[in-house]
Amino acid sequence: MFERVLVANRGEIAVRVMRACEELGIDTVAVYSEADKHAGHVRYADEAYNVGPARAADSYLDGAAIVEAARKADADAIHPGYGFLAENADFAARVQDTAGITWVGPTSDAMGTLGEKTRARNVMDEADVPIVPGTTDPVEDPEEVVAFGEEHGYPVAIKAEGGGGGRGMKIVESADDAAEKLTSAKREGEAYFDNDSVYLERYLQSPRHIEVQILADHHGNVRHLGERDCSLQRRHQKVIEEGPSPAIDDEMRESLGEAARRGVAAADYTNAGTVEFLVVDEEFYFLEVNTRIQVEHTVTEQITGIDIVKWQLRVAAGEELAFEQDDVSVAGHAMEFRINAENAADEFAPQTGTLATYDPPGGIGVRVDDALRQGDTVGGDYDSMIAKLIVEGSDREECLARSRRALAEFDIEGLVTIVPFHRLMLDDDRFCAGEHTTDYLDEHLDEDRIADAQQRWGTEPTGETDAEEAVEREFTVEVNGKRFEVTLEDRGGLAVPTDSGDADDAPGPRRDSGGDDGGGGSDHDGAGEAVTADMQGTILGVNVAEGEDVASGDVLAVLEAMKMENDVVAPRGGTIAEVGVAEGDSVDMGETLFVIE
């Protein structure tokens, strides 16, 4: 077994992996960005190394920096968690090629085969796993999208090769949408997965989203651990997951499990993975393989008693799976609730703030995976997840009842979360009956009910306050004869004068507006209407120029916030009098982006 594992991630999944390591007697190493210097996963680890600035591309996605940190720490393995570099075959190859360091995951070859969607479709088709009609070659021209739609019918799904969780997927409703949606899908693929290659699929409407957890070792053993139902989604992002699925019978359950085993075995796959399917009219179709641990792996752990993360480490260390397929049994029912910093009543807009109160629930059948603690701040640099609440019961009814109790106990103040939305779902007839499909939230749920739930059970943000000035002081110390350079922050003390004299500069994201006024977010002096940022994020693209006429609803820019693309639209028609941002700019909530006259 390994002696020291570097976890190439952050937040709750980093702590989850570290806890598994601790139980196996393995020391842990954290990596962190400048924005995460005080983060929970850094506090938990035995050692921690700074790998770059807040921007993920310069830190958590910097494979060279992460491997170098592993070398410095003398780590003998790297676990990627989920997200960031977890499904990056090139990074896996980099680790595999580094002497003395083991990659905790499938081989880079297997990741390349199943991580790229078109190659995965070919493998599954050859393994006699049903697939959705689609293309196998990358799509570059909007006319290809139009031709596919004419042949198979609309809507058409454009999907990024390296995508997952709805990122890099755009739905084309008609030929008129083809060019815009193709550009957007390619842009997301490049931004999130460093791969702008996309393909097409017939978009199945109102399906169930069912996924099968698998484990495979280096000795030819492949096991499935049952299925999870992830059909409750908004904008293709999972919100509540459960297992087993209330929508399939034992015959389909067995067929899904065996199909997943066949598919991953054909790809010579090892370690943990998830095979995802869409179920429509009692038929199932292969969707994709996630070549990593899933956010919702906890559901399977609760109903099978199998610690998936520990088995990831054991398999990577060369151990053989210690159980046969017939030994895997499912007992009871479990649900996972993603406790995100989002306002469900405002189209699930990401929120930022400080956890003035953070008091998770407890009691029988309740598990909370988190990394944050009371007093911690949730910024806009990364994913909006605060915690995961996992609840189990002897059956689905008890699980629902226990979940109602646990969510009512979850006390979070100072930050708007989607806890009220979860409580609404546990009072929703369609969800409680297990009859929901993937389009339920986006197309069928009355939005007024979400607003009512937020008003009834929601909390308010703490509000903006002037940040204490932080003065960094450097010291040189020795511990057991080893020299360390230590930087300490002094808050609330005497300020250290600076040459610039800007005493009231508060910590926060800085940007170059690209304009002559030195800051595109300042108040404008004109008589026009300001279009401001609804959230903190990064401008992915600007679609208009000064002097251009726009109509109400026109997309002025695309703002990326917490891994989601958001359109900035014109609130009314008029002429663009001012453009205050450029592609690549970081913006704060409330910052002026455009002025329309």
Coordinates of C-alpha atoms in Angstrom, one line a residue:
M1 CA 0.0 0.0 0.0
F2 CA 1.0 3.6 -0.6
E3 CA 2.8 5.7 2.1
R4 CA 1.8 9.2 1.0
V5 CA -0.9 10.2 -1.5
L6 CA -1.3 13.7 -3.1
V7 CA -4.9 14.6 -3.7
A8 CA -5.1 16.7 -6.8
N9 CA -8.4 18.4 -5.9
R10 CA -10.1 20.7 -3.4
G11 CA -13.2 20.9 -1.2
E12 CA -15.3 18.0 0.0
I13 CA -14.0 15.4 -2.4
A14 CA -10.4 16.1 -1.4
V15 CA -11.3 15.6 2.3
R16 CA -13.3 12.5 1.4
V17 CA -10.2 10.9 -0.2
M18 CA -8.0 12.0 2.6
R19 CA -10.3 10.3 5.2
A20 CA -10.0 7.1 3.2
C21 CA -6.3 7.4 3.2
E22 CA -6.1 8.0 6.9
E23 CA -8.1 4.9 7.6
L24 CA -5.6 2.9 5.5
G25 CA -2.7 4.5 7.3
I26 CA -1.6 6.7 4.4
D27 CA -0.3 10.2 4.8
T28 CA -2.0 12.9 2.7
V29 CA -0.8 15.9 0.7
A30 CA -3.0 18.8 -0.4
V31 CA -2.5 21.2 -3.2
Y32 CA -4.1 24.6 -3.2
S33 CA -4.4 27.9 -5.1
E34 CA -4.0 31.4 -3.7
A35 CA -7.8 31.6 -3.2
D36 CA -7.7 28.4 -1.1
K37 CA -4.8 29.0 1.2
H38 CA -7.2 28.7 4.2
A39 CA -9.5 26.0 2.7
G40 CA -10.8 23.0 4.6
H41 CA -8.9 20.4 2.5
V42 CA -5.6 22.3 3.3
R43 CA -6.4 22.2 7.0
Y44 CA -7.1 18.4 6.9
A45 CA -4.0 17.3 5.0
D46 CA -0.7 16.3 6.6
E47 CA 1.1 18.6 4.1
A48 CA 0.0 21.2 1.6
Y49 CA 1.7 22.9 -1.4
N50 CA 0.7 26.1 -3.3
V51 CA 0.3 25.4 -7.0
G52 CA -0.7 28.8 -8.4
P53 CA -3.2 31.6 -8.6
A54 CA -6.9 31.4 -8.0
R55 CA -7.7 30.8 -11.7
A56 CA -8.1 27.0 -12.0
A57 CA -6.2 26.9 -15.3
D58 CA -3.2 28.3 -13.5
S59 CA -3.4 26.0 -10.4
Y60 CA -5.7 23.0 -10.1
L61 CA -5.4 22.4 -13.9
D62 CA -1.6 22.9 -14.0
G63 CA -0.5 19.3 -14.3
A64 CA 3.2 20.1 -14.2
A65 CA 2.8 22.0 -11.0
I66 CA 0.8 19.2 -9.4
V67 CA 3.4 16.5 -10.3
E68 CA 6.2 18.8 -9.1
A69 CA 4.3 19.2 -5.8
A70 CA 4.1 15.4 -5.6
R71 CA 7.8 15.1 -6.1
K72 CA 8.5 17.7 -3.4
A73 CA 6.3 15.9 -1.0
D74 CA 7.8 12.5 -1.9
A75 CA 4.2 11.2 -2.6
D76 CA 4.0 7.8 -4.2
A77 CA 0.5 8.2 -5.7
I78 CA -1.8 10.9 -7.0
H79 CA -5.6 10.7 -6.6
P80 CA -7.5 13.2 -8.8
G81 CA -11.0 13.1 -7.1
Y82 CA -13.6 14.3 -9.6
G83 CA -13.5 17.4 -11.8
F84 CA -10.4 19.4 -12.7
L85 CA -7.8 16.8 -14.1
A86 CA -9.7 13.6 -13.0
E87 CA -10.7 12.7 -16.6
N88 CA -7.7 14.2 -18.4
A89 CA -5.9 11.3 -20.1
D90 CA -2.8 13.4 -20.8
F91 CA -2.4 14.2 -17.1
A92 CA -2.9 10.5 -16.3
A93 CA -0.1 9.7 -18.8
R94 CA 2.1 12.3 -17.2
V95 CA 1.7 10.7 -13.8
Q96 CA 2.2 7.2 -15.2
D97 CA 5.4 8.3 -16.8
T98 CA 6.7 9.8 -13.6
A99 CA 9.0 7.4 -11.8
G100 CA 7.8 6.5 -8.3
I101 CA 4.3 7.9 -8.6
T102 CA 1.2 5.8 -9.2
W103 CA -2.0 7.2 -10.8
V104 CA -5.1 6.3 -8.8
G105 CA -7.5 5.7 -11.6
P106 CA -7.9 4.0 -15.0
T107 CA -4.9 3.9 -17.4
S108 CA -4.5 6.9 -19.7
D109 CA -5.3 4.6 -22.6
A110 CA -8.6 3.4 -21.1
M111 CA -9.4 7.0 -20.2
G112 CA -8.8 8.0 -23.8
T113 CA -11.0 5.3 -25.1
L114 CA -14.0 5.8 -22.8
G115 CA -13.5 9.4 -21.9
E116 CA -13.9 10.6 -25.5
K117 CA -17.5 10.1 -26.2
T118 CA -17.4 9.0 -29.8
R119 CA -14.8 6.3 -29.1
A120 CA -16.8 5.1 -26.1
R121 CA -19.9 4.8 -28.3
N122 CA -17.9 2.6 -30.7
V123 CA -16.7 0.4 -27.9
M124 CA -20.1 0.0 -26.4
D125 CA -21.7 -0.7 -29.8
E126 CA -19.1 -3.5 -30.4
A127 CA -19.8 -4.9 -26.9
D128 CA -23.6 -5.1 -27.7
V129 CA -24.6 -2.2 -25.5
P130 CA -27.4 -0.2 -26.9
I131 CA -26.4 3.4 -28.0
V132 CA -28.3 6.5 -29.0
P133 CA -28.2 7.3 -32.7
G134 CA -25.4 9.8 -33.3
T135 CA -22.2 10.7 -35.1
T136 CA -18.8 9.1 -34.6
D137 CA -16.6 11.8 -36.2
P138 CA -16.0 15.3 -34.8
V139 CA -18.5 17.9 -36.1
E140 CA -17.1 21.3 -37.4
D141 CA -19.8 22.8 -39.7
P142 CA -23.3 23.9 -38.6
E143 CA -24.6 22.3 -41.8
E144 CA -23.7 18.9 -40.4
V145 CA -25.9 19.7 -37.4
V146 CA -28.7 20.7 -39.7
A147 CA -28.4 17.6 -41.8
F148 CA -28.4 15.4 -38.7
G149 CA -31.6 17.1 -37.5
E150 CA -33.3 16.6 -40.8
E151 CA -32.4 12.9 -40.7
H152 CA -33.2 12.1 -37.1
G153 CA -35.4 15.0 -36.1
Y154 CA -35.1 17.8 -33.6
P155 CA -34.0 18.5 -30.9
V156 CA -30.4 17.5 -31.5
A157 CA -27.7 17.3 -28.7
I158 CA -24.3 18.8 -29.4
K159 CA -21.8 17.3 -26.9
A160 CA -18.2 18.0 -26.1
E161 CA -15.9 15.0 -26.5
G162 CA -14.5 15.5 -23.0
G163 CA -17.7 16.8 -21.4
G164 CA -19.9 15.6 -18.6
G165 CA -22.5 16.7 -16.2
G166 CA -24.2 18.8 -18.9
R167 CA -21.0 21.0 -19.4
G168 CA -20.2 21.2 -23.1
M169 CA -23.7 20.1 -24.2
K170 CA -26.1 22.3 -26.1
I171 CA -29.6 21.5 -27.4
V172 CA -30.5 22.5 -30.9
E173 CA -34.2 23.0 -31.3
S174 CA -34.1 24.0 -35.0
A175 CA -31.8 24.7 -37.9
D176 CA -31.7 28.4 -36.9
D177 CA -29.9 27.5 -33.6
A178 CA -27.2 25.3 -35.2
A179 CA -24.4 27.8 -35.6
E180 CA -24.8 29.5 -32.3
K181 CA -25.1 26.3 -30.3
L182 CA -22.2 24.6 -32.1
T183 CA -19.9 27.6 -31.3
S184 CA -21.0 27.6 -27.7
A185 CA -20.5 23.8 -27.2
K186 CA -17.0 24.0 -28.7
R187 CA -16.1 27.0 -26.5
E188 CA -17.2 25.2 -23.4
G189 CA -15.3 22.0 -24.4
E190 CA -12.2 24.1 -24.9
A191 CA -12.6 26.0 -21.6
Y192 CA -13.4 23.1 -19.3
F193 CA -11.8 20.1 -20.9
D194 CA -9.1 21.6 -23.2
N195 CA -10.8 19.8 -26.1
D196 CA -13.2 21.7 -28.5
S197 CA -14.1 18.5 -30.4
V198 CA -17.9 17.8 -30.4
Y199 CA -20.3 15.2 -31.7
L200 CA -24.1 14.8 -32.3
E201 CA -26.8 12.7 -30.7
R202 CA -30.5 12.4 -31.1
Y203 CA -31.8 14.2 -28.0
L204 CA -34.0 11.9 -26.0
Q205 CA -36.8 13.8 -24.4
S206 CA -38.1 13.1 -20.9
P207 CA -35.8 10.1 -20.1
R208 CA -34.7 8.7 -16.8
H209 CA -31.0 9.1 -16.1
I210 CA -29.7 5.8 -14.6
E211 CA -26.0 5.1 -13.9
V212 CA -24.2 2.0 -12.9
Q213 CA -21.2 2.1 -10.5
I214 CA -18.3 -0.3 -11.5
L215 CA -15.0 -1.4 -10.0
A216 CA -12.4 -3.3 -12.0
D217 CA -9.0 -4.5 -10.9
H218 CA -5.8 -5.4 -12.8
H219 CA -6.5 -9.1 -12.5
G220 CA -9.4 -9.2 -14.9
N221 CA -12.2 -8.8 -12.4
V222 CA -15.1 -6.4 -13.1
R223 CA -17.9 -5.8 -10.6
H224 CA -21.0 -3.6 -10.7
L225 CA -22.3 -2.1 -7.5
G226 CA -25.9 -1.5 -8.6
E227 CA -27.5 1.6 -10.1
R228 CA -28.3 5.1 -9.1
D229 CA -31.1 7.3 -10.4
C230 CA -29.9 10.8 -11.2
S231 CA -33.0 12.0 -13.1
L232 CA -33.7 15.1 -11.0
Q233 CA -31.6 17.7 -12.8
R234 CA -31.6 21.4 -13.7
R235 CA -29.9 22.4 -16.9
H236 CA -28.4 18.9 -17.1
Q237 CA -26.8 19.3 -13.6
K238 CA -27.7 16.6 -11.1
V239 CA -29.3 18.0 -7.9
I240 CA -30.6 14.9 -6.0
E241 CA -29.4 11.4 -6.6
E242 CA -30.8 8.1 -5.2
G243 CA -30.3 4.4 -5.3
P244 CA -31.8 2.1 -6.1
S245 CA -33.9 3.6 -8.9
P246 CA -37.6 3.7 -8.2
A247 CA -38.3 3.6 -12.0
I248 CA -36.8 0.3 -13.1
D249 CA -37.6 -3.4 -12.4
D250 CA -35.3 -6.2 -11.4
E251 CA -35.0 -7.4 -15.0
M252 CA -33.8 -4.1 -16.4
R253 CA -31.6 -3.7 -13.3
E254 CA -29.8 -6.9 -14.1
S255 CA -29.5 -6.0 -17.8
L256 CA -28.1 -2.6 -17.0
G257 CA -25.5 -4.0 -14.6
E258 CA -24.3 -6.7 -17.1
A259 CA -24.2 -4.2 -20.0
A260 CA -22.0 -1.9 -17.9
R261 CA -19.6 -4.8 -17.0
R262 CA -19.4 -5.9 -20.7
G263 CA -18.6 -2.3 -21.9
V264 CA -15.8 -1.5 -19.4
A265 CA -14.3 -5.0 -19.8
A266 CA -14.1 -4.5 -23.6
A267 CA -12.1 -1.3 -23.0
D268 CA -9.6 -3.0 -20.6
Y269 CA -10.8 -0.6 -17.9
T270 CA -9.5 -0.6 -14.3
N271 CA -10.3 1.2 -11.1
A272 CA -13.7 2.9 -10.4
G273 CA -16.0 4.3 -13.1
T274 CA -19.6 4.9 -13.9
V275 CA -21.5 3.9 -16.9
E276 CA -24.5 6.2 -17.6
F277 CA -27.6 5.3 -19.4
L278 CA -30.9 7.0 -20.5
V279 CA -34.0 5.0 -20.1
V280 CA -37.1 5.7 -22.3
D281 CA -40.2 3.6 -22.8
E282 CA -38.6 0.6 -21.0
E283 CA -35.5 0.7 -23.2
F284 CA -32.1 1.8 -22.2
Y285 CA -29.3 3.5 -24.2
F286 CA -25.7 4.1 -23.4
L287 CA -24.9 7.7 -22.6
E288 CA -21.3 8.0 -21.5
V289 CA -18.6 6.6 -19.1
N290 CA -17.3 8.8 -16.3
T291 CA -13.7 7.6 -15.9
R292 CA -13.4 8.7 -12.2
I293 CA -15.2 8.7 -8.9
Q294 CA -18.6 10.4 -9.1
V295 CA -20.0 13.1 -6.8
E296 CA -22.8 10.7 -6.0
H297 CA -20.7 7.7 -5.2
T298 CA -21.8 8.1 -1.6
V299 CA -25.3 6.8 -2.5
T300 CA -23.8 3.4 -3.6
E301 CA -21.6 3.2 -0.5
Q302 CA -24.5 3.6 1.8
I303 CA -26.6 0.9 0.2
T304 CA -23.8 -1.6 -0.5
G305 CA -21.5 -1.0 2.5
I306 CA -18.5 -0.9 0.0
D307 CA -16.0 2.0 0.4
I308 CA -15.4 2.9 -3.2
V309 CA -12.5 5.3 -2.5
K310 CA -10.6 2.7 -0.5
W311 CA -11.0 0.3 -3.3
Q312 CA -9.7 2.9 -5.7
L313 CA -6.5 3.0 -3.7
R314 CA -6.3 -0.7 -3.2
V315 CA -6.8 -1.4 -6.9
A316 CA -4.2 1.2 -7.9
A317 CA -1.8 -0.6 -5.5
G318 CA -2.3 -3.8 -7.3
E319 CA -4.7 -5.6 -5.0
E320 CA -7.4 -7.9 -6.3
L321 CA -11.1 -7.2 -5.6
A322 CA -12.0 -9.3 -2.6
F323 CA -15.6 -10.0 -3.5
E324 CA -17.5 -11.7 -6.3
Q325 CA -20.4 -10.2 -8.2
D326 CA -22.9 -12.4 -6.3
D327 CA -21.5 -11.0 -3.0
V328 CA -22.7 -7.5 -3.9
S329 CA -26.1 -6.8 -2.3
V330 CA -28.2 -3.7 -2.0
A331 CA -29.9 -3.0 1.3
G332 CA -32.4 -0.1 1.9
H333 CA -32.5 3.2 0.0
A334 CA -30.2 6.2 0.0
M335 CA -30.4 9.8 -1.4
E336 CA -27.8 12.5 -1.8
F337 CA -28.6 16.2 -1.7
R338 CA -26.1 18.6 -3.1
I339 CA -26.0 21.5 -0.7
N340 CA -24.9 24.2 -3.1
A341 CA -24.5 28.0 -2.6
E342 CA -27.2 28.8 -5.1
N343 CA -30.5 30.6 -5.1
A344 CA -33.0 28.2 -6.7
A345 CA -35.6 31.1 -6.8
D346 CA -33.2 33.0 -9.1
E347 CA -32.6 30.3 -11.6
F348 CA -30.1 28.6 -9.3
A349 CA -27.7 31.6 -9.6
P350 CA -24.4 30.9 -7.7
Q351 CA -24.0 32.8 -4.5
T352 CA -21.1 34.0 -2.5
G353 CA -20.7 34.8 1.2
T354 CA -19.5 33.7 4.6
L355 CA -20.9 30.9 6.7
A356 CA -22.0 32.8 9.7
T357 CA -23.6 29.6 11.0
Y358 CA -22.9 26.1 9.7
D359 CA -24.5 23.4 11.7
P360 CA -25.0 20.1 9.8
P361 CA -27.6 17.5 10.8
G362 CA -26.9 14.2 12.5
G363 CA -28.6 11.2 13.8
I364 CA -29.2 7.7 12.5
G365 CA -28.8 7.2 8.7
V366 CA -27.3 10.7 8.1
R367 CA -23.9 11.4 6.5
V368 CA -22.4 14.7 5.6
D369 CA -19.4 15.1 3.4
D370 CA -17.9 18.5 3.5
A371 CA -14.7 20.6 3.9
L372 CA -16.1 24.0 5.0
R373 CA -16.6 25.1 8.6
Q374 CA -18.4 28.0 10.3
G375 CA -16.7 31.3 9.4
D376 CA -15.4 30.0 6.1
T377 CA -16.1 32.0 2.9
V378 CA -17.5 30.7 -0.3
G379 CA -16.1 32.7 -3.2
G380 CA -16.9 32.6 -6.9
D381 CA -13.7 30.9 -8.2
Y382 CA -14.8 27.3 -8.1
D383 CA -17.8 25.0 -7.8
S384 CA -20.7 26.2 -5.7
M385 CA -20.9 23.0 -3.5
I386 CA -20.8 23.6 0.2
A387 CA -21.5 20.0 1.3
K388 CA -23.3 16.7 0.4
L389 CA -26.0 15.4 2.6
I390 CA -26.5 11.7 2.2
V391 CA -29.4 10.0 3.9
E392 CA -30.3 6.3 4.1
G393 CA -33.3 4.3 5.3
S394 CA -34.7 0.8 5.2
D395 CA -36.8 1.7 2.2
R396 CA -37.6 4.8 0.1
E397 CA -40.4 6.0 2.3
E398 CA -38.2 6.0 5.4
C399 CA -35.4 7.6 3.4
L400 CA -37.8 10.4 2.4
A401 CA -39.0 10.9 5.9
R402 CA -35.4 10.9 7.4
S403 CA -34.3 13.3 4.6
R404 CA -37.1 15.8 5.6
R405 CA -35.9 15.7 9.2
A406 CA -32.2 16.1 8.2
L407 CA -32.8 19.0 5.9
A408 CA -34.9 20.8 8.5
E409 CA -32.0 20.4 10.9
F410 CA -29.4 21.7 8.4
D411 CA -28.7 25.2 9.8
I412 CA -26.8 27.5 7.4
E413 CA -26.8 31.3 7.8
G414 CA -25.0 34.0 6.0
L415 CA -25.3 32.4 2.6
V416 CA -28.2 31.6 0.3
T417 CA -28.3 27.8 -0.4
I418 CA -30.6 25.4 -2.2
V419 CA -31.7 23.7 1.0
P420 CA -35.2 25.2 0.6
F421 CA -35.4 23.7 -2.9
H422 CA -34.5 20.3 -1.5
R423 CA -37.2 20.6 1.2
L424 CA -39.7 21.5 -1.6
M425 CA -38.8 18.4 -3.5
L426 CA -39.5 16.2 -0.5
D427 CA -43.0 17.7 -0.5
D428 CA -43.4 17.3 -4.3
D429 CA -45.9 14.6 -5.3
R430 CA -44.1 13.7 -8.6
F431 CA -40.7 13.3 -7.0
C432 CA -42.0 11.5 -3.9
A433 CA -43.8 9.1 -6.2
G434 CA -40.5 8.5 -8.2
E435 CA -42.1 9.6 -11.4
H436 CA -39.9 12.5 -12.3
T437 CA -37.7 12.7 -15.5
T438 CA -34.7 14.7 -16.5
D439 CA -36.8 17.6 -17.8
Y440 CA -39.1 17.9 -14.8
L441 CA -37.4 20.8 -13.1
D442 CA -36.7 22.8 -16.3
E443 CA -40.0 22.3 -18.0
H444 CA -42.7 21.2 -15.6
L445 CA -42.2 22.4 -12.0
D446 CA -44.0 25.7 -11.2
E447 CA -41.3 28.3 -10.5
D448 CA -43.6 30.1 -8.0
R449 CA -43.3 27.0 -5.8
I450 CA -39.6 27.5 -5.7
A451 CA -39.9 31.1 -4.8
D452 CA -42.4 30.3 -2.0
A453 CA -40.0 27.6 -0.6
Q454 CA -37.1 30.1 -0.7
Q455 CA -39.2 32.6 1.2
R456 CA -40.4 30.1 3.7
W457 CA -37.2 28.2 4.5
G458 CA -34.4 30.4 3.0
T459 CA -31.7 32.5 4.7
E460 CA -30.4 35.8 3.7
P461 CA -26.7 36.7 2.8
T462 CA -24.7 38.5 5.5
G463 CA -24.4 41.5 3.2
E464 CA -21.2 43.2 2.1
T465 CA -18.9 44.6 4.8
D466 CA -15.6 46.3 4.5
A467 CA -12.9 43.7 4.7
E468 CA -10.3 44.1 7.4
E469 CA -7.0 45.1 5.9
A470 CA -4.7 42.1 5.8
V471 CA -0.9 42.7 6.2
E472 CA 1.3 39.8 5.2
R473 CA 4.5 39.4 7.3
E474 CA 7.3 36.9 6.4
F475 CA 9.3 34.9 8.9
T476 CA 12.0 32.3 8.8
V477 CA 11.6 29.5 11.3
E478 CA 13.2 26.2 12.0
V479 CA 11.3 23.0 13.0
N480 CA 13.5 20.0 13.9
G481 CA 16.4 21.7 12.1
K482 CA 14.4 22.1 8.8
R483 CA 14.2 25.7 7.5
F484 CA 10.8 27.1 6.5
E485 CA 9.7 30.5 5.1
V486 CA 6.4 31.3 6.8
T487 CA 4.0 34.1 5.7
L488 CA 1.4 35.2 8.4
E489 CA -1.6 37.5 7.9
D490 CA -2.1 40.3 10.4
R491 CA -5.7 41.4 10.3
G492 CA -7.0 44.5 12.1
G493 CA -3.5 45.7 13.2
L494 CA -1.6 48.8 12.0
A495 CA -1.5 49.1 8.3
V496 CA 1.8 49.0 6.5
P497 CA 2.2 52.0 4.2
T498 CA 2.5 51.3 0.5
D499 CA 4.2 53.3 -2.1
S500 CA 0.9 53.7 -4.1
G501 CA -1.0 55.1 -1.1
D502 CA -4.1 53.0 -2.0
A503 CA -4.9 52.3 1.6
D504 CA -8.5 51.2 0.9
D505 CA -7.8 48.5 -1.7
A506 CA -9.7 45.4 -0.4
P507 CA -8.7 41.9 -1.2
G508 CA -10.5 40.4 -4.2
P509 CA -10.2 39.6 -7.8
R510 CA -8.5 42.2 -9.9
R511 CA -8.8 42.6 -13.7
D512 CA -7.6 44.7 -16.6
S513 CA -10.7 46.1 -18.2
G514 CA -8.9 46.8 -21.4
G515 CA -10.3 50.3 -21.4
D516 CA -8.9 53.7 -20.7
D517 CA -10.6 54.3 -17.4
G518 CA -8.7 51.6 -15.6
G519 CA -11.8 49.7 -14.6
G520 CA -14.9 48.7 -16.6
G521 CA -16.9 48.1 -13.4
S522 CA -17.0 51.7 -12.3
D523 CA -20.3 53.7 -12.2
H524 CA -21.1 55.2 -15.6
D525 CA -21.9 58.9 -16.0
G526 CA -24.2 58.6 -19.0
A527 CA -28.0 58.6 -19.1
G528 CA -28.3 55.1 -20.4
E529 CA -29.3 51.9 -18.5
A530 CA -26.5 49.9 -17.0
V531 CA -26.3 46.2 -17.5
T532 CA -24.5 44.7 -14.5
A533 CA -23.1 41.3 -13.5
D534 CA -25.5 39.1 -11.6
M535 CA -22.7 37.2 -10.1
Q536 CA -18.9 37.0 -9.9
G537 CA -17.3 35.3 -12.8
T538 CA -15.2 35.5 -16.0
I539 CA -16.2 36.9 -19.3
L540 CA -15.9 34.2 -21.9
G541 CA -17.0 36.3 -24.9
V542 CA -18.4 39.8 -25.8
N543 CA -20.9 39.8 -28.7
V544 CA -21.5 43.5 -29.2
A545 CA -19.5 46.7 -29.7
E546 CA -20.1 50.4 -28.9
G547 CA -22.5 52.0 -31.3
E548 CA -24.3 48.7 -32.1
D549 CA -28.1 48.5 -31.9
V550 CA -29.6 45.7 -29.9
A551 CA -33.0 44.4 -29.1
S552 CA -34.5 43.2 -25.8
G553 CA -33.2 39.7 -25.0
D554 CA -30.1 39.9 -27.3
V555 CA -27.1 38.1 -25.8
L556 CA -24.5 40.8 -25.0
A557 CA -21.9 38.5 -23.4
V558 CA -21.3 35.1 -21.9
L559 CA -20.3 35.0 -18.3
E560 CA -18.8 31.9 -16.7
A561 CA -19.5 31.5 -13.0
M562 CA -18.8 28.4 -11.0
K563 CA -18.4 26.2 -14.1
M564 CA -21.6 27.3 -15.7
E565 CA -22.1 29.5 -18.8
N566 CA -24.6 32.3 -18.3
D567 CA -25.9 34.7 -21.0
V568 CA -25.9 38.4 -20.2
V569 CA -28.9 39.7 -22.1
A570 CA -30.1 43.2 -23.0
P571 CA -33.0 44.2 -20.7
R572 CA -34.4 46.5 -23.4
G573 CA -33.7 47.6 -27.0
G574 CA -31.3 50.5 -27.7
T575 CA -27.7 51.4 -28.7
I576 CA -24.6 50.1 -26.9
A577 CA -23.1 53.3 -25.4
E578 CA -20.4 51.6 -23.4
V579 CA -18.7 48.3 -23.3
G580 CA -16.9 47.9 -20.0
V581 CA -15.5 44.4 -20.3
A582 CA -13.5 42.2 -22.7
E583 CA -13.0 38.5 -23.1
G584 CA -11.1 37.0 -20.2
D585 CA -12.0 39.8 -17.7
S586 CA -12.9 38.8 -14.1
V587 CA -16.0 40.7 -12.8
D588 CA -17.7 41.1 -9.5
M589 CA -21.4 40.9 -8.8
G590 CA -23.0 44.3 -9.5
E591 CA -20.2 45.5 -11.8
T592 CA -21.3 47.5 -14.9
L593 CA -20.7 45.5 -18.0
F594 CA -22.6 47.6 -20.6
V595 CA -24.6 50.8 -20.9
I596 CA -27.5 50.9 -23.3
E597 CA -29.0 54.2 -24.5

